[in-house]
PDB file of C-alpha atoms in Angstrom:
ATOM      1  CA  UNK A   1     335.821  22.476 135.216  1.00  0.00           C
ATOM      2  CA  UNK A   2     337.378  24.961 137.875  1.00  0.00           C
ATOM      3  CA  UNK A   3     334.684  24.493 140.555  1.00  0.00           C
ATOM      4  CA  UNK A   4     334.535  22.677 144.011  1.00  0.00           C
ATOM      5  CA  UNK A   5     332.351  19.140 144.060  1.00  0.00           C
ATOM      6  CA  UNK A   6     330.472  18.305 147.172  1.00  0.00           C
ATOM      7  CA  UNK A   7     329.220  14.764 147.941  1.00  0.00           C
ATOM      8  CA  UNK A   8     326.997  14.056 150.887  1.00  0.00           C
ATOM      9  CA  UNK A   9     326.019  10.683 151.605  1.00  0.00           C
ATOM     10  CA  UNK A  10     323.429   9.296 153.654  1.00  0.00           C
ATOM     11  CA  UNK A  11     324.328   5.580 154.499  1.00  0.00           C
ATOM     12  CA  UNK A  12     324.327   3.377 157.260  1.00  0.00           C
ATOM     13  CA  UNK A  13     327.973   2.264 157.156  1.00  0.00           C
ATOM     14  CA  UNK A  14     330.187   5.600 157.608  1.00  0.00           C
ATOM     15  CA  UNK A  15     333.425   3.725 156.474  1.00  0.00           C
ATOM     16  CA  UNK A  16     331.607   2.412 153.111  1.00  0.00           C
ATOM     17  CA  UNK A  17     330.617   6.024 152.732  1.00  0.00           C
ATOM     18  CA  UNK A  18     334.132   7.792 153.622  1.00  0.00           C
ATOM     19  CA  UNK A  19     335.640   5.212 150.517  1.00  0.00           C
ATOM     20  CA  UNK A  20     333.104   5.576 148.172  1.00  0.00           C
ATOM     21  CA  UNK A  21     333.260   9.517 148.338  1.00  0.00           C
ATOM     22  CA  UNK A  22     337.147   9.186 148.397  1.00  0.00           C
ATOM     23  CA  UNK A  23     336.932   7.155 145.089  1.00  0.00           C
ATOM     24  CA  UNK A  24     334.274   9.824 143.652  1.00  0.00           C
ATOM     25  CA  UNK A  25     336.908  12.692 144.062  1.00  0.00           C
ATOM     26  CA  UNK A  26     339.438  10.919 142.716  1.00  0.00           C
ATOM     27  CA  UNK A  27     337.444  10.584 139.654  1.00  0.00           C
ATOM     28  CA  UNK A  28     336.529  14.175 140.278  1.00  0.00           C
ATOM     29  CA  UNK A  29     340.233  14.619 139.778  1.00  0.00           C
ATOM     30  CA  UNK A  30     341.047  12.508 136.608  1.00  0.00           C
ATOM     31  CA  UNK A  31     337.697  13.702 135.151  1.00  0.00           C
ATOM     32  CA  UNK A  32     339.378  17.326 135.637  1.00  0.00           C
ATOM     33  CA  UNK A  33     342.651  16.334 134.250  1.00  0.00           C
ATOM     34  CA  UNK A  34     340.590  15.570 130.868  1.00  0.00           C
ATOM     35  CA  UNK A  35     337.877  17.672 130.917  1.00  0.00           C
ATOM     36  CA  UNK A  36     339.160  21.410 131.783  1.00  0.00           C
ATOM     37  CA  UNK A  37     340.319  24.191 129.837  1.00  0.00           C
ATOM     38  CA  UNK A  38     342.015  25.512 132.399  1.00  0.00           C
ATOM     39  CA  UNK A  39     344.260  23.252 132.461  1.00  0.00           C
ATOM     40  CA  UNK A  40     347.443  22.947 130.075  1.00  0.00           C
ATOM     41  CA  UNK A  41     347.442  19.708 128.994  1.00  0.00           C
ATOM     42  CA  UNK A  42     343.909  18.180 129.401  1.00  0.00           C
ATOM     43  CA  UNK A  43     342.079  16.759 126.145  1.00  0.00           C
ATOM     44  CA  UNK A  44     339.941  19.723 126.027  1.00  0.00           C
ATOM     45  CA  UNK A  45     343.016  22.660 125.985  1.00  0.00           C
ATOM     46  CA  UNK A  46     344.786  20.203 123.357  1.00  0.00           C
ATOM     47  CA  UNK A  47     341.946  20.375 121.200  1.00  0.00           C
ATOM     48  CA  UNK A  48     341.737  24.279 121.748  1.00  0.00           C
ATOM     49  CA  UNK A  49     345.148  24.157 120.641  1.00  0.00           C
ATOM     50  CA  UNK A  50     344.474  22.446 117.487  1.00  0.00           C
ATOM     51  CA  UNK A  51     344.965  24.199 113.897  1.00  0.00           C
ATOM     52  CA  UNK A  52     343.647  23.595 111.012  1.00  0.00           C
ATOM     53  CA  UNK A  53     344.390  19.303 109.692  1.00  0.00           C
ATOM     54  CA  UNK A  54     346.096  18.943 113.094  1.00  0.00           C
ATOM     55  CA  UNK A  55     344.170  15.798 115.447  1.00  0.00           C
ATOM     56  CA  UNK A  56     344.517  14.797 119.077  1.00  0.00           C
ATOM     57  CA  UNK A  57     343.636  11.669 120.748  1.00  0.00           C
ATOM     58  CA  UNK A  58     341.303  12.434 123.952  1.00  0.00           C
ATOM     59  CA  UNK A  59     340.420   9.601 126.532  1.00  0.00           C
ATOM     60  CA  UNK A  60     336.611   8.016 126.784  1.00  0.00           C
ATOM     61  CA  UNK A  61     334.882  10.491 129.051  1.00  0.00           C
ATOM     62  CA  UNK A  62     336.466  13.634 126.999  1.00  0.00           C
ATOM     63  CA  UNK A  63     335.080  11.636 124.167  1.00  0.00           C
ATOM     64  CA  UNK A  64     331.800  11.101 125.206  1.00  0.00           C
ATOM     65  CA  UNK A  65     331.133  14.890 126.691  1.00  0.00           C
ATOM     66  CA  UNK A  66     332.025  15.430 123.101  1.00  0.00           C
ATOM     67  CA  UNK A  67     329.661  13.191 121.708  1.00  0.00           C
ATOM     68  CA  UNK A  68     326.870  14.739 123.965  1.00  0.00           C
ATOM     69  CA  UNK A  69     327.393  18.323 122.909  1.00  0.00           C
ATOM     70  CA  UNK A  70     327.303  17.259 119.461  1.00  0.00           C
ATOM     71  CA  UNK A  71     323.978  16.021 119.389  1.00  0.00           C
ATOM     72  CA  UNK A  72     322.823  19.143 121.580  1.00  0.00           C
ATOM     73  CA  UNK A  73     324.302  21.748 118.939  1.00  0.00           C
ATOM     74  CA  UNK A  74     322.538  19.857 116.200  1.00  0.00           C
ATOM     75  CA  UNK A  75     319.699  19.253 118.115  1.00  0.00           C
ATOM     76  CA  UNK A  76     319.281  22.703 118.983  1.00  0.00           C
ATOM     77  CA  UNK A  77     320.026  24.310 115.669  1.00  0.00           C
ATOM     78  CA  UNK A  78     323.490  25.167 116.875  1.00  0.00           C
ATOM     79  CA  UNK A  79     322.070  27.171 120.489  1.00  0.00           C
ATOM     80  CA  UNK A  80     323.583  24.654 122.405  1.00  0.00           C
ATOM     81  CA  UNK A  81     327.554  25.387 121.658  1.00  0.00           C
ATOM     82  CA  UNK A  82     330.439  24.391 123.875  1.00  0.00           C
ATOM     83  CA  UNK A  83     332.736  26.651 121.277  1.00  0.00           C
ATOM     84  CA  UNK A  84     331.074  29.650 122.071  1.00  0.00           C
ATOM     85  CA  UNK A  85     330.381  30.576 118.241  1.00  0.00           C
ATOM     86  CA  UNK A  86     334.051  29.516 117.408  1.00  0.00           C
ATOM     87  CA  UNK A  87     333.123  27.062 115.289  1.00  0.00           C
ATOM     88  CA  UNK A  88     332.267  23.406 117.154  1.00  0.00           C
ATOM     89  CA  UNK A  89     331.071  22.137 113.144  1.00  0.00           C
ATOM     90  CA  UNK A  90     334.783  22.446 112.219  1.00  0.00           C
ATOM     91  CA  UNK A  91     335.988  19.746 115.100  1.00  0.00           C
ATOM     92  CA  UNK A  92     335.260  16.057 113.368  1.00  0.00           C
ATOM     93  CA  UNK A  93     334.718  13.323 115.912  1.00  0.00           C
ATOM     94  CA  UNK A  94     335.948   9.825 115.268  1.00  0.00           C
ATOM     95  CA  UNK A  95     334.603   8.525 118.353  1.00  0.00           C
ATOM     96  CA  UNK A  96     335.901   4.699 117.448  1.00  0.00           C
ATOM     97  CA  UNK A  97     339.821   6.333 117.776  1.00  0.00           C
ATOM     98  CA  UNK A  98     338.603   8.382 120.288  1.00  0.00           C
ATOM     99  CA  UNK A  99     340.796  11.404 118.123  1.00  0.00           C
ATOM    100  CA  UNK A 100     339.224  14.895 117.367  1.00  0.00           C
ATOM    101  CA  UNK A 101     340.402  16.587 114.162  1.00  0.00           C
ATOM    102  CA  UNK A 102     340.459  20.154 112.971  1.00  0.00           C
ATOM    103  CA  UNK A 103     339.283  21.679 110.215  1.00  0.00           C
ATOM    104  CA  UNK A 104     339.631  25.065 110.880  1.00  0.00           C
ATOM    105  CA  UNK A 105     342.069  27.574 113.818  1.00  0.00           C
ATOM    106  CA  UNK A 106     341.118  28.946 116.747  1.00  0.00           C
ATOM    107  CA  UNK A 107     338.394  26.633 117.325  1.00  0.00           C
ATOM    108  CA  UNK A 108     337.796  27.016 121.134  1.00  0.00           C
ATOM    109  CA  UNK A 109     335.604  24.623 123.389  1.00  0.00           C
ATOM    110  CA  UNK A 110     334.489  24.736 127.380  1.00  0.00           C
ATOM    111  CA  UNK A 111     332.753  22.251 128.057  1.00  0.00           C
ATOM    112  CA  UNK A 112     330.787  24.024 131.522  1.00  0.00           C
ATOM    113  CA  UNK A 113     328.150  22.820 132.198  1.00  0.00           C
ATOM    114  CA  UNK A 114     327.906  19.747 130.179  1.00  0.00           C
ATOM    115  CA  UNK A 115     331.061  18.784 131.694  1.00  0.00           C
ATOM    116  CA  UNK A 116     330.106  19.320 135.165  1.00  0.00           C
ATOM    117  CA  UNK A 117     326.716  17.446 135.042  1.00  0.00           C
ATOM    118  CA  UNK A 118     328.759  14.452 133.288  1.00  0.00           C
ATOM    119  CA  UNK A 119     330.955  14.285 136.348  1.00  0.00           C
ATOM    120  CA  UNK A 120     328.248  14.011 138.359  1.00  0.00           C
ATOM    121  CA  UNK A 121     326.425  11.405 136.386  1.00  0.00           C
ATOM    122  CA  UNK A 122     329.565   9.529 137.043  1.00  0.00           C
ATOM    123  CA  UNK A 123     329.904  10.340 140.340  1.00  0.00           C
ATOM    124  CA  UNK A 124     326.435   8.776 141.145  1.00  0.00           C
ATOM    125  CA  UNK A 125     327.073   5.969 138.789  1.00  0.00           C
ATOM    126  CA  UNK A 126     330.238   5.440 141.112  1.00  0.00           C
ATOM    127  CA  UNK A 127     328.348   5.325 144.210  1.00  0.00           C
ATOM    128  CA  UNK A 128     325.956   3.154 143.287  1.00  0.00           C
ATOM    129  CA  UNK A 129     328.826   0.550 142.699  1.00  0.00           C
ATOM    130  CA  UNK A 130     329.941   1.164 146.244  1.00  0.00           C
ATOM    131  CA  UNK A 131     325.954   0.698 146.918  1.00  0.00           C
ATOM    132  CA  UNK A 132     325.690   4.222 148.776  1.00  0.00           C
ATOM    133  CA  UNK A 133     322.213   4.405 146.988  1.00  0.00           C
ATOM    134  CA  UNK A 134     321.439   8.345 148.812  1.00  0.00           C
ATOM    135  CA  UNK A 135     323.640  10.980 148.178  1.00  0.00           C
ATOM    136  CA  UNK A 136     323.649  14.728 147.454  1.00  0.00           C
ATOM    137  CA  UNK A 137     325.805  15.478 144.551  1.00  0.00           C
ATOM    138  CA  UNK A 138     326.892  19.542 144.326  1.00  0.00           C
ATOM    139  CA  UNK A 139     329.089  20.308 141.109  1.00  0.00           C
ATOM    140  CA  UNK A 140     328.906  24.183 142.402  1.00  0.00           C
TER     141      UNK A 140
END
């Protein structure tokens, strides 16, 4: 995701609030581990890696960011494209396995902003398990 996350919250109990945002970046952090290109061996630079009838097993959230900018590319007639015209029709999903397999090379994905604003969804779904129910969520 390469960018810096900022969590303000606005809560009664400081302590609550000082765990709930040290949970949140540590979800920041394994969120990053799957979700970045940047990095060598997250789901998303696997599946970069991928040629043509090779697969990869990705965890849940990778999976689901997936899932998401699928039905945004069809929804949008293809406008909406995480692989930057590289060909996001040639990755099949099998959500159930949670594996992504190629049909074509040099299929390449970055997930941006999709992946960012699914972090924070997370991150707020996070803190409203710790019951800090006001908080200002900055994904840069």
């Amino acid at each position: 995701m390469a960018t810096v996350f900022e969590i303000r919250c606005a809560t009664s109990n400081e302590a609550q609030a000082r765990q709930a945002a040290r949970a949140a970046f540590d979800l920041v952090d394994r969120l990053e581990q799957e979700l970045s290109r940047f990095i060598d061996n997250s789901d998303i630079s696997r599946i970069n890696h991928l040629s043509a009838g090779e697969s990869t097993i990705v965890g849940y959230d990778a999976m689901q960011c997936l899932q998401l900018a699928r039905l945004l590319h069809e929804e949008t007639g293809g406008a909406f494209d995480i692989a930057l015209g590289t060909g996001f029709a040639h990755l099949e999903l099998f959500p159930a396995e949670c594996a992504v397999l190629a049909h074509a090379d040099h299929v390449r994905l970055d997930l941006g902003a999709i992946g960012k604003g699914y972090a924070v969804d997370r991150i707020a779904d996070l803190l409203e398990e710790w019951e800090v129910d006001q908080a200002l969520i900055d994904a840069g």
